[in-house]
JSON list of C-alpha atoms in Angstrom, two decimals:
[
{"chain": "A", "resi": 1, "resn": "GLY", "atom": "CA", "xyz": [8.85, 11.45, 14.95]},
{"chain": "A", "resi": 2, "resn": "ALA", "atom": "CA", "xyz": [5.78, 12.56, 12.93]},
{"chain": "A", "resi": 3, "resn": "GLY", "atom": "CA", "xyz": [4.50, 10.19, 10.28]},
{"chain": "A", "resi": 4, "resn": "VAL", "atom": "CA", "xyz": [2.87, 10.91, 6.97]},
{"chain": "A", "resi": 5, "resn": "SER", "atom": "CA", "xyz": [-0.15, 13.14, 7.41]},
{"chain": "A", "resi": 6, "resn": "GLN", "atom": "CA", "xyz": [-3.03, 13.67, 5.05]},
{"chain": "A", "resi": 7, "resn": "SER", "atom": "CA", "xyz": [-5.90, 16.14, 4.92]},
{"chain": "A", "resi": 8, "resn": "PRO", "atom": "CA", "xyz": [-8.79, 16.19, 4.95]},
{"chain": "A", "resi": 9, "resn": "SER", "atom": "CA", "xyz": [-9.46, 12.86, 6.59]},
{"chain": "A", "resi": 10, "resn": "ASN", "atom": "CA", "xyz": [-12.89, 12.75, 4.98]},
{"chain": "A", "resi": 11, "resn": "LYS", "atom": "CA", "xyz": [-14.33, 14.59, 2.00]},
{"chain": "A", "resi": 12, "resn": "VAL", "atom": "CA", "xyz": [-17.89, 14.51, 0.65]},
{"chain": "A", "resi": 13, "resn": "THR", "atom": "CA", "xyz": [-18.43, 16.26, -2.64]},
{"chain": "A", "resi": 14, "resn": "GLU", "atom": "CA", "xyz": [-21.00, 16.43, -5.42]},
{"chain": "A", "resi": 15, "resn": "LYS", "atom": "CA", "xyz": [-20.50, 14.91, -8.82]},
{"chain": "A", "resi": 16, "resn": "GLY", "atom": "CA", "xyz": [-18.78, 17.37, -11.12]},
{"chain": "A", "resi": 17, "resn": "LYS", "atom": "CA", "xyz": [-16.95, 19.32, -8.42]},
{"chain": "A", "resi": 18, "resn": "ASP", "atom": "CA", "xyz": [-13.17, 19.54, -8.11]},
{"chain": "A", "resi": 19, "resn": "VAL", "atom": "CA", "xyz": [-11.37, 18.27, -5.01]},
{"chain": "A", "resi": 20, "resn": "GLU", "atom": "CA", "xyz": [-7.85, 18.70, -3.66]},
{"chain": "A", "resi": 21, "resn": "LEU", "atom": "CA", "xyz": [-6.25, 16.20, -1.31]},
{"chain": "A", "resi": 22, "resn": "ARG", "atom": "CA", "xyz": [-3.10, 17.04, 0.59]},
{"chain": "A", "resi": 23, "resn": "CYS", "atom": "CA", "xyz": [-0.15, 14.94, 1.77]},
{"chain": "A", "resi": 24, "resn": "ASP", "atom": "CA", "xyz": [2.66, 15.93, 4.10]},
{"chain": "A", "resi": 25, "resn": "PRO", "atom": "CA", "xyz": [5.41, 13.30, 3.88]},
{"chain": "A", "resi": 26, "resn": "ILE", "atom": "CA", "xyz": [7.84, 12.40, 6.62]},
{"chain": "A", "resi": 27, "resn": "SER", "atom": "CA", "xyz": [10.54, 15.05, 6.87]},
{"chain": "A", "resi": 28, "resn": "GLY", "atom": "CA", "xyz": [13.59, 14.17, 4.82]},
{"chain": "A", "resi": 29, "resn": "HIS", "atom": "CA", "xyz": [11.80, 11.65, 2.60]},
{"chain": "A", "resi": 30, "resn": "THR", "atom": "CA", "xyz": [12.48, 12.38, -1.03]},
{"chain": "A", "resi": 31, "resn": "ALA", "atom": "CA", "xyz": [10.04, 9.91, -2.57]},
{"chain": "A", "resi": 32, "resn": "LEU", "atom": "CA", "xyz": [6.31, 10.37, -2.40]},
{"chain": "A", "resi": 33, "resn": "TYR", "atom": "CA", "xyz": [3.55, 8.07, -3.73]},
{"chain": "A", "resi": 34, "resn": "TRP", "atom": "CA", "xyz": [-0.20, 8.30, -4.17]},
{"chain": "A", "resi": 35, "resn": "TYR", "atom": "CA", "xyz": [-2.36, 5.17, -4.16]},
{"chain": "A", "resi": 36, "resn": "ARG", "atom": "CA", "xyz": [-6.10, 4.62, -4.37]},
{"chain": "A", "resi": 37, "resn": "GLN", "atom": "CA", "xyz": [-7.98, 1.98, -2.40]},
{"chain": "A", "resi": 38, "resn": "SER", "atom": "CA", "xyz": [-11.53, 1.25, -3.53]},
{"chain": "A", "resi": 39, "resn": "LEU", "atom": "CA", "xyz": [-13.92, -0.50, -1.12]},
{"chain": "A", "resi": 40, "resn": "GLY", "atom": "CA", "xyz": [-12.69, -4.00, -0.36]},
{"chain": "A", "resi": 41, "resn": "GLN", "atom": "CA", "xyz": [-9.91, -3.74, -2.91]},
{"chain": "A", "resi": 42, "resn": "GLY", "atom": "CA", "xyz": [-6.16, -3.60, -2.85]},
{"chain": "A", "resi": 43, "resn": "LEU", "atom": "CA", "xyz": [-4.13, -0.48, -3.36]},
{"chain": "A", "resi": 44, "resn": "GLU", "atom": "CA", "xyz": [-3.82, 0.89, -6.90]},
{"chain": "A", "resi": 45, "resn": "PHE", "atom": "CA", "xyz": [-0.74, 2.98, -7.71]},
{"chain": "A", "resi": 46, "resn": "LEU", "atom": "CA", "xyz": [-1.47, 6.46, -9.08]},
{"chain": "A", "resi": 47, "resn": "ILE", "atom": "CA", "xyz": [1.64, 8.61, -9.19]},
{"chain": "A", "resi": 48, "resn": "TYR", "atom": "CA", "xyz": [5.23, 8.72, -7.84]},
{"chain": "A", "resi": 49, "resn": "PHE", "atom": "CA", "xyz": [7.54, 11.67, -7.20]},
{"chain": "A", "resi": 50, "resn": "GLN", "atom": "CA", "xyz": [11.27, 11.24, -6.63]},
{"chain": "A", "resi": 51, "resn": "GLY", "atom": "CA", "xyz": [13.30, 14.35, -5.86]},
{"chain": "A", "resi": 52, "resn": "ASN", "atom": "CA", "xyz": [13.52, 16.68, -8.81]},
{"chain": "A", "resi": 53, "resn": "SER", "atom": "CA", "xyz": [12.87, 13.97, -11.41]},
{"chain": "A", "resi": 54, "resn": "ALA", "atom": "CA", "xyz": [9.82, 13.99, -13.60]},
{"chain": "A", "resi": 55, "resn": "PRO", "atom": "CA", "xyz": [6.98, 12.17, -11.79]},
{"chain": "A", "resi": 56, "resn": "ASP", "atom": "CA", "xyz": [5.84, 8.72, -12.84]},
{"chain": "A", "resi": 57, "resn": "LYS", "atom": "CA", "xyz": [2.18, 9.37, -13.75]},
{"chain": "A", "resi": 58, "resn": "SER", "atom": "CA", "xyz": [1.58, 5.96, -15.30]},
{"chain": "A", "resi": 59, "resn": "GLY", "atom": "CA", "xyz": [-1.12, 5.02, -12.78]},
{"chain": "A", "resi": 60, "resn": "LEU", "atom": "CA", "xyz": [-3.39, 8.04, -13.13]},
{"chain": "A", "resi": 61, "resn": "PRO", "atom": "CA", "xyz": [-6.74, 6.68, -14.39]},
{"chain": "A", "resi": 62, "resn": "SER", "atom": "CA", "xyz": [-7.68, 9.70, -16.50]},
{"chain": "A", "resi": 63, "resn": "ASP", "atom": "CA", "xyz": [-6.70, 13.29, -17.30]},
{"chain": "A", "resi": 64, "resn": "ARG", "atom": "CA", "xyz": [-9.06, 14.46, -14.57]},
{"chain": "A", "resi": 65, "resn": "PHE", "atom": "CA", "xyz": [-6.44, 13.35, -12.10]},
{"chain": "A", "resi": 66, "resn": "SER", "atom": "CA", "xyz": [-3.30, 15.42, -11.53]},
{"chain": "A", "resi": 67, "resn": "ALA", "atom": "CA", "xyz": [-0.75, 15.89, -8.75]},
{"chain": "A", "resi": 68, "resn": "GLU", "atom": "CA", "xyz": [2.01, 18.21, -7.91]},
{"chain": "A", "resi": 69, "resn": "ARG", "atom": "CA", "xyz": [4.71, 18.35, -5.30]},
{"chain": "A", "resi": 70, "resn": "THR", "atom": "CA", "xyz": [5.92, 21.74, -4.28]},
{"chain": "A", "resi": 71, "resn": "GLY", "atom": "CA", "xyz": [9.40, 22.34, -2.84]},
{"chain": "A", "resi": 72, "resn": "GLY", "atom": "CA", "xyz": [10.06, 18.67, -2.73]},
{"chain": "A", "resi": 73, "resn": "SER", "atom": "CA", "xyz": [7.79, 18.23, 0.28]},
{"chain": "A", "resi": 74, "resn": "VAL", "atom": "CA", "xyz": [4.02, 18.66, 0.36]},
{"chain": "A", "resi": 75, "resn": "SER", "atom": "CA", "xyz": [1.95, 17.13, -2.41]},
{"chain": "A", "resi": 76, "resn": "THR", "atom": "CA", "xyz": [-1.54, 17.82, -3.66]},
{"chain": "A", "resi": 77, "resn": "LEU", "atom": "CA", "xyz": [-3.68, 15.36, -5.66]},
{"chain": "A", "resi": 78, "resn": "THR", "atom": "CA", "xyz": [-6.39, 17.12, -7.61]},
{"chain": "A", "resi": 79, "resn": "ILE", "atom": "CA", "xyz": [-9.43, 15.39, -9.09]},
{"chain": "A", "resi": 80, "resn": "GLN", "atom": "CA", "xyz": [-11.41, 17.54, -11.51]},
{"chain": "A", "resi": 81, "resn": "ARG", "atom": "CA", "xyz": [-15.07, 17.05, -12.40]},
{"chain": "A", "resi": 82, "resn": "THR", "atom": "CA", "xyz": [-15.43, 14.19, -9.87]},
{"chain": "A", "resi": 83, "resn": "GLN", "atom": "CA", "xyz": [-17.40, 11.11, -10.74]},
{"chain": "A", "resi": 84, "resn": "GLN", "atom": "CA", "xyz": [-19.07, 8.63, -8.40]},
{"chain": "A", "resi": 85, "resn": "GLU", "atom": "CA", "xyz": [-16.50, 5.97, -9.37]},
{"chain": "A", "resi": 86, "resn": "ASP", "atom": "CA", "xyz": [-13.79, 8.28, -7.89]},
{"chain": "A", "resi": 87, "resn": "SER", "atom": "CA", "xyz": [-15.13, 7.43, -4.43]},
{"chain": "A", "resi": 88, "resn": "ALA", "atom": "CA", "xyz": [-12.32, 5.65, -2.59]},
{"chain": "A", "resi": 89, "resn": "VAL", "atom": "CA", "xyz": [-9.64, 6.11, 0.04]},
{"chain": "A", "resi": 90, "resn": "TYR", "atom": "CA", "xyz": [-6.67, 8.01, -1.31]},
{"chain": "A", "resi": 91, "resn": "LEU", "atom": "CA", "xyz": [-3.45, 7.02, 0.43]},
{"chain": "A", "resi": 92, "resn": "CYS", "atom": "CA", "xyz": [-0.14, 8.80, 0.38]},
{"chain": "A", "resi": 93, "resn": "ALA", "atom": "CA", "xyz": [3.19, 7.19, 1.20]},
{"chain": "A", "resi": 94, "resn": "SER", "atom": "CA", "xyz": [6.72, 8.45, 1.47]},
{"chain": "A", "resi": 95, "resn": "SER", "atom": "CA", "xyz": [10.18, 6.84, 1.60]},
{"chain": "A", "resi": 96, "resn": "LEU", "atom": "CA", "xyz": [13.80, 7.82, 2.03]},
{"chain": "A", "resi": 97, "resn": "ALA", "atom": "CA", "xyz": [14.57, 6.45, -1.38]},
{"chain": "A", "resi": 98, "resn": "ARG", "atom": "CA", "xyz": [18.17, 5.75, -0.44]},
{"chain": "A", "resi": 99, "resn": "GLY", "atom": "CA", "xyz": [19.93, 2.47, -0.92]},
{"chain": "A", "resi": 100, "resn": "ARG", "atom": "CA", "xyz": [18.59, -0.41, -2.84]},
{"chain": "A", "resi": 101, "resn": "TYR", "atom": "CA", "xyz": [15.31, -0.89, -0.91]},
{"chain": "A", "resi": 102, "resn": "GLU", "atom": "CA", "xyz": [13.01, 1.82, 0.13]},
{"chain": "A", "resi": 103, "resn": "THR", "atom": "CA", "xyz": [10.36, 1.16, 2.74]},
{"chain": "A", "resi": 104, "resn": "GLN", "atom": "CA", "xyz": [7.20, 3.08, 2.11]},
{"chain": "A", "resi": 105, "resn": "TYR", "atom": "CA", "xyz": [5.38, 4.61, 5.07]},
{"chain": "A", "resi": 106, "resn": "PHE", "atom": "CA", "xyz": [1.68, 5.33, 4.63]},
{"chain": "A", "resi": 107, "resn": "GLY", "atom": "CA", "xyz": [-0.53, 8.06, 5.88]},
{"chain": "A", "resi": 108, "resn": "PRO", "atom": "CA", "xyz": [-4.07, 7.46, 7.29]},
{"chain": "A", "resi": 109, "resn": "GLY", "atom": "CA", "xyz": [-5.71, 8.32, 3.94]},
{"chain": "A", "resi": 110, "resn": "THR", "atom": "CA", "xyz": [-8.48, 10.64, 2.76]},
{"chain": "A", "resi": 111, "resn": "ARG", "atom": "CA", "xyz": [-11.86, 9.05, 2.37]},
{"chain": "A", "resi": 112, "resn": "LEU", "atom": "CA", "xyz": [-13.56, 10.63, -0.63]},
{"chain": "A", "resi": 113, "resn": "LEU", "atom": "CA", "xyz": [-17.27, 10.21, -1.27]},
{"chain": "A", "resi": 114, "resn": "VAL", "atom": "CA", "xyz": [-18.76, 11.58, -4.49]},
{"chain": "A", "resi": 115, "resn": "LEU", "atom": "CA", "xyz": [-22.50, 11.88, -4.36]},
{"chain": "B", "resi": 1, "resn": "GLY", "atom": "CA", "xyz": [3.50, -4.98, -15.69]},
{"chain": "B", "resi": 2, "resn": "GLU", "atom": "CA", "xyz": [3.62, -6.82, -12.39]},
{"chain": "B", "resi": 3, "resn": "ASN", "atom": "CA", "xyz": [0.61, -8.69, -11.15]},
{"chain": "B", "resi": 4, "resn": "VAL", "atom": "CA", "xyz": [0.26, -9.92, -7.58]},
{"chain": "B", "resi": 5, "resn": "GLU", "atom": "CA", "xyz": [-2.35, -12.48, -6.55]},
{"chain": "B", "resi": 6, "resn": "GLN", "atom": "CA", "xyz": [-3.22, -13.09, -2.94]},
{"chain": "B", "resi": 7, "resn": "HIS", "atom": "CA", "xyz": [-5.08, -15.92, -1.21]},
{"chain": "B", "resi": 8, "resn": "PRO", "atom": "CA", "xyz": [-7.22, -16.40, 0.75]},
{"chain": "B", "resi": 9, "resn": "SER", "atom": "CA", "xyz": [-9.40, -13.34, 0.71]},
{"chain": "B", "resi": 10, "resn": "THR", "atom": "CA", "xyz": [-10.74, -14.10, 4.17]},
{"chain": "B", "resi": 11, "resn": "LEU", "atom": "CA", "xyz": [-9.24, -16.25, 6.92]},
{"chain": "B", "resi": 12, "resn": "SER", "atom": "CA", "xyz": [-10.68, -17.09, 10.31]},
{"chain": "B", "resi": 13, "resn": "VAL", "atom": "CA", "xyz": [-8.53, -18.79, 12.95]},
{"chain": "B", "resi": 14, "resn": "GLN", "atom": "CA", "xyz": [-8.82, -19.47, 16.63]},
{"chain": "B", "resi": 15, "resn": "GLU", "atom": "CA", "xyz": [-6.65, -17.64, 19.04]},
{"chain": "B", "resi": 16, "resn": "GLY", "atom": "CA", "xyz": [-3.35, -19.41, 19.37]},
{"chain": "B", "resi": 17, "resn": "ASP", "atom": "CA", "xyz": [-3.53, -21.07, 15.99]},
{"chain": "B", "resi": 18, "resn": "SER", "atom": "CA", "xyz": [-1.29, -20.19, 13.03]},
{"chain": "B", "resi": 19, "resn": "ALA", "atom": "CA", "xyz": [-2.36, -18.21, 9.96]},
{"chain": "B", "resi": 20, "resn": "VAL", "atom": "CA", "xyz": [-0.78, -18.44, 6.53]},
{"chain": "B", "resi": 21, "resn": "ILE", "atom": "CA", "xyz": [-1.36, -16.01, 3.64]},
{"chain": "B", "resi": 22, "resn": "LYS", "atom": "CA", "xyz": [0.07, -16.73, 0.19]},
{"chain": "B", "resi": 23, "resn": "CYS", "atom": "CA", "xyz": [0.96, -14.45, -2.68]},
{"chain": "B", "resi": 24, "resn": "THR", "atom": "CA", "xyz": [2.29, -15.05, -6.20]},
{"chain": "B", "resi": 25, "resn": "TYR", "atom": "CA", "xyz": [3.86, -12.50, -8.51]},
{"chain": "B", "resi": 26, "resn": "SER", "atom": "CA", "xyz": [4.41, -12.46, -12.23]},
{"chain": "B", "resi": 27, "resn": "ASP", "atom": "CA", "xyz": [7.55, -10.33, -12.89]},
{"chain": "B", "resi": 28, "resn": "SER", "atom": "CA", "xyz": [10.72, -12.27, -12.19]},
{"chain": "B", "resi": 29, "resn": "ALA", "atom": "CA", "xyz": [12.57, -8.93, -11.87]},
{"chain": "B", "resi": 30, "resn": "SER", "atom": "CA", "xyz": [10.71, -8.03, -8.69]},
{"chain": "B", "resi": 31, "resn": "ASN", "atom": "CA", "xyz": [13.14, -8.05, -5.77]},
{"chain": "B", "resi": 32, "resn": "TYR", "atom": "CA", "xyz": [11.37, -6.52, -2.78]},
{"chain": "B", "resi": 33, "resn": "PHE", "atom": "CA", "xyz": [8.33, -8.02, -1.04]},
{"chain": "B", "resi": 34, "resn": "PRO", "atom": "CA", "xyz": [6.75, -6.10, 1.88]},
{"chain": "B", "resi": 35, "resn": "TRP", "atom": "CA", "xyz": [3.72, -7.13, 3.92]},
{"chain": "B", "resi": 36, "resn": "TYR", "atom": "CA", "xyz": [1.38, -4.51, 5.30]},
{"chain": "B", "resi": 37, "resn": "LYS", "atom": "CA", "xyz": [-1.29, -4.69, 8.02]},
{"chain": "B", "resi": 38, "resn": "GLN", "atom": "CA", "xyz": [-4.27, -2.38, 7.74]},
{"chain": "B", "resi": 39, "resn": "GLU", "atom": "CA", "xyz": [-6.61, -1.81, 10.65]},
{"chain": "B", "resi": 40, "resn": "LEU", "atom": "CA", "xyz": [-10.04, -0.34, 10.20]},
{"chain": "B", "resi": 41, "resn": "GLY", "atom": "CA", "xyz": [-9.88, 3.37, 9.36]},
{"chain": "B", "resi": 42, "resn": "LYS", "atom": "CA", "xyz": [-6.10, 3.47, 9.21]},
{"chain": "B", "resi": 43, "resn": "GLY", "atom": "CA", "xyz": [-3.40, 3.43, 6.58]},
{"chain": "B", "resi": 44, "resn": "PRO", "atom": "CA", "xyz": [-1.36, 0.27, 5.92]},
{"chain": "B", "resi": 45, "resn": "GLN", "atom": "CA", "xyz": [1.53, -0.34, 8.30]},
{"chain": "B", "resi": 46, "resn": "LEU", "atom": "CA", "xyz": [4.63, -2.28, 7.30]},
{"chain": "B", "resi": 47, "resn": "ILE", "atom": "CA", "xyz": [4.99, -5.43, 9.47]},
{"chain": "B", "resi": 48, "resn": "ILE", "atom": "CA", "xyz": [7.76, -7.32, 7.68]},
{"chain": "B", "resi": 49, "resn": "ASP", "atom": "CA", "xyz": [9.55, -7.40, 4.34]},
{"chain": "B", "resi": 50, "resn": "ILE", "atom": "CA", "xyz": [11.89, -9.67, 2.48]},
{"chain": "B", "resi": 51, "resn": "ARG", "atom": "CA", "xyz": [14.47, -9.04, -0.22]},
{"chain": "B", "resi": 52, "resn": "SER", "atom": "CA", "xyz": [15.13, -11.37, -3.12]},
{"chain": "B", "resi": 53, "resn": "ASN", "atom": "CA", "xyz": [18.52, -12.44, -1.79]},
{"chain": "B", "resi": 54, "resn": "VAL", "atom": "CA", "xyz": [17.04, -14.34, 1.22]},
{"chain": "B", "resi": 55, "resn": "GLY", "atom": "CA", "xyz": [14.54, -17.15, 1.47]},
{"chain": "B", "resi": 56, "resn": "GLU", "atom": "CA", "xyz": [13.09, -16.57, 4.92]},
{"chain": "B", "resi": 57, "resn": "LYS", "atom": "CA", "xyz": [12.89, -13.85, 7.57]},
{"chain": "B", "resi": 58, "resn": "LYS", "atom": "CA", "xyz": [11.42, -13.94, 11.06]},
{"chain": "B", "resi": 59, "resn": "ASP", "atom": "CA", "xyz": [10.38, -11.30, 13.53]},
{"chain": "B", "resi": 60, "resn": "GLN", "atom": "CA", "xyz": [8.90, -12.75, 16.73]},
{"chain": "B", "resi": 61, "resn": "ARG", "atom": "CA", "xyz": [5.58, -14.36, 15.78]},
{"chain": "B", "resi": 62, "resn": "ILE", "atom": "CA", "xyz": [5.73, -13.24, 12.11]},
{"chain": "B", "resi": 63, "resn": "ALA", "atom": "CA", "xyz": [7.74, -14.91, 9.36]},
{"chain": "B", "resi": 64, "resn": "VAL", "atom": "CA", "xyz": [7.88, -14.49, 5.63]},
{"chain": "B", "resi": 65, "resn": "THR", "atom": "CA", "xyz": [9.21, -17.00, 3.09]},
{"chain": "B", "resi": 66, "resn": "LEU", "atom": "CA", "xyz": [10.15, -16.39, -0.55]},
{"chain": "B", "resi": 67, "resn": "ASN", "atom": "CA", "xyz": [10.50, -18.90, -3.36]},
{"chain": "B", "resi": 68, "resn": "LYS", "atom": "CA", "xyz": [11.99, -17.03, -6.29]},
{"chain": "B", "resi": 69, "resn": "THR", "atom": "CA", "xyz": [11.81, -20.00, -8.63]},
{"chain": "B", "resi": 70, "resn": "ALA", "atom": "CA", "xyz": [8.09, -20.45, -8.15]},
{"chain": "B", "resi": 71, "resn": "LYS", "atom": "CA", "xyz": [7.55, -16.72, -7.74]},
{"chain": "B", "resi": 72, "resn": "HIS", "atom": "CA", "xyz": [5.58, -16.95, -4.54]},
{"chain": "B", "resi": 73, "resn": "PHE", "atom": "CA", "xyz": [5.96, -15.66, -1.00]},
{"chain": "B", "resi": 74, "resn": "SER", "atom": "CA", "xyz": [3.98, -16.28, 2.18]},
{"chain": "B", "resi": 75, "resn": "LEU", "atom": "CA", "xyz": [3.27, -14.66, 5.50]},
{"chain": "B", "resi": 76, "resn": "HIS", "atom": "CA", "xyz": [3.11, -16.87, 8.56]},
{"chain": "B", "resi": 77, "resn": "ILE", "atom": "CA", "xyz": [1.67, -15.66, 11.84]},
{"chain": "B", "resi": 78, "resn": "THR", "atom": "CA", "xyz": [2.04, -18.06, 14.82]},
{"chain": "B", "resi": 79, "resn": "GLU", "atom": "CA", "xyz": [0.20, -17.96, 18.14]},
{"chain": "B", "resi": 80, "resn": "THR", "atom": "CA", "xyz": [-2.37, -15.60, 16.75]},
{"chain": "B", "resi": 81, "resn": "GLN", "atom": "CA", "xyz": [-3.97, -13.06, 19.09]},
{"chain": "B", "resi": 82, "resn": "PRO", "atom": "CA", "xyz": [-7.20, -11.00, 18.71]},
{"chain": "B", "resi": 83, "resn": "GLU", "atom": "CA", "xyz": [-5.13, -7.89, 17.92]},
{"chain": "B", "resi": 84, "resn": "ASP", "atom": "CA", "xyz": [-3.80, -9.65, 14.84]},
{"chain": "B", "resi": 85, "resn": "SER", "atom": "CA", "xyz": [-7.29, -9.27, 13.30]},
{"chain": "B", "resi": 86, "resn": "ALA", "atom": "CA", "xyz": [-6.92, -6.90, 10.34]},
{"chain": "B", "resi": 87, "resn": "VAL", "atom": "CA", "xyz": [-6.50, -6.84, 6.57]},
{"chain": "B", "resi": 88, "resn": "TYR", "atom": "CA", "xyz": [-3.13, -7.96, 5.36]},
{"chain": "B", "resi": 89, "resn": "PHE", "atom": "CA", "xyz": [-1.66, -6.93, 2.00]},
{"chain": "B", "resi": 90, "resn": "CYS", "atom": "CA", "xyz": [1.35, -8.39, 0.22]},
{"chain": "B", "resi": 91, "resn": "ALA", "atom": "CA", "xyz": [3.17, -6.29, -2.37]},
{"chain": "B", "resi": 92, "resn": "ALA", "atom": "CA", "xyz": [6.04, -6.54, -4.82]},
{"chain": "B", "resi": 93, "resn": "SER", "atom": "CA", "xyz": [8.31, -4.03, -6.47]},
{"chain": "B", "resi": 94, "resn": "ILE", "atom": "CA", "xyz": [11.45, -3.68, -8.56]},
{"chain": "B", "resi": 95, "resn": "THR", "atom": "CA", "xyz": [13.64, -1.33, -6.53]},
{"chain": "B", "resi": 96, "resn": "GLY", "atom": "CA", "xyz": [16.25, 0.88, -8.10]},
{"chain": "B", "resi": 97, "resn": "THR", "atom": "CA", "xyz": [13.86, 2.06, -10.82]},
{"chain": "B", "resi": 98, "resn": "ALA", "atom": "CA", "xyz": [10.34, 3.32, -10.20]},
{"chain": "B", "resi": 99, "resn": "SER", "atom": "CA", "xyz": [9.67, 1.72, -6.89]},
{"chain": "B", "resi": 100, "resn": "LYS", "atom": "CA", "xyz": [5.96, 1.71, -7.01]},
{"chain": "B", "resi": 101, "resn": "LEU", "atom": "CA", "xyz": [4.43, -1.19, -5.12]},
{"chain": "B", "resi": 102, "resn": "THR", "atom": "CA", "xyz": [2.00, -3.59, -6.76]},
{"chain": "B", "resi": 103, "resn": "PHE", "atom": "CA", "xyz": [-0.34, -4.87, -4.11]},
{"chain": "B", "resi": 104, "resn": "GLY", "atom": "CA", "xyz": [-2.36, -8.03, -3.74]},
{"chain": "B", "resi": 105, "resn": "THR", "atom": "CA", "xyz": [-6.06, -7.67, -3.07]},
{"chain": "B", "resi": 106, "resn": "GLY", "atom": "CA", "xyz": [-5.78, -8.31, 0.66]},
{"chain": "B", "resi": 107, "resn": "THR", "atom": "CA", "xyz": [-6.69, -10.98, 3.21]},
{"chain": "B", "resi": 108, "resn": "ARG", "atom": "CA", "xyz": [-9.14, -10.19, 6.01]},
{"chain": "B", "resi": 109, "resn": "LEU", "atom": "CA", "xyz": [-7.87, -12.15, 9.04]},
{"chain": "B", "resi": 110, "resn": "GLN", "atom": "CA", "xyz": [-10.23, -12.73, 11.90]},
{"chain": "B", "resi": 111, "resn": "VAL", "atom": "CA", "xyz": [-8.83, -14.22, 15.11]},
{"chain": "B", "resi": 112, "resn": "THR", "atom": "CA", "xyz": [-11.63, -15.60, 17.26]},
{"chain": "B", "resi": 113, "resn": "LEU", "atom": "CA", "xyz": [-11.49, -16.33, 21.00]}
]
């Protein structure tokens, strides 16, 4: 079946502009995660949605970052007033979130470059 | 919070040799340890995982071991092939609560002919 999809695959923007990144999780997956991967670094947790529960926003680096998940499916990560240090690959993952262990499946990522 | 350290950062082996990547974690409550492989320009793909109630798991040429007492886990790849060349990430999480993964910083594996 279809995996996690993300759009756009690449985004170049100017410092100070806002950007929106989209994630379509695997159908039926109730949990959705956003991570950030800076060049040559590991993955940094940003935010986590689980069903109708309040999201875990503990990883968001500043109030310029926000995310929403509409209808329990598609999610949008918004970065306002982008800075050069926001340049990174933004990865989305989803999981069934059933049972005790929930495998996370990742999308291909959106490569963001802030000039 | 959880902290995961991963070594080495780069690893070069000859085709057919074995490769070992090691990770340590700090939170004794962590109970789920997946390994991901990331090829250039792609998202991470799960290759194997281990739960805290087992010490070892194998899947063909890949194995993972877990030592809960020492809080470390390792990935073993035997009979390496050129297509094994990629960046490998270990991760840890506490499932049943907020299941966010804490990742290591990655190991770039290069398998040479």
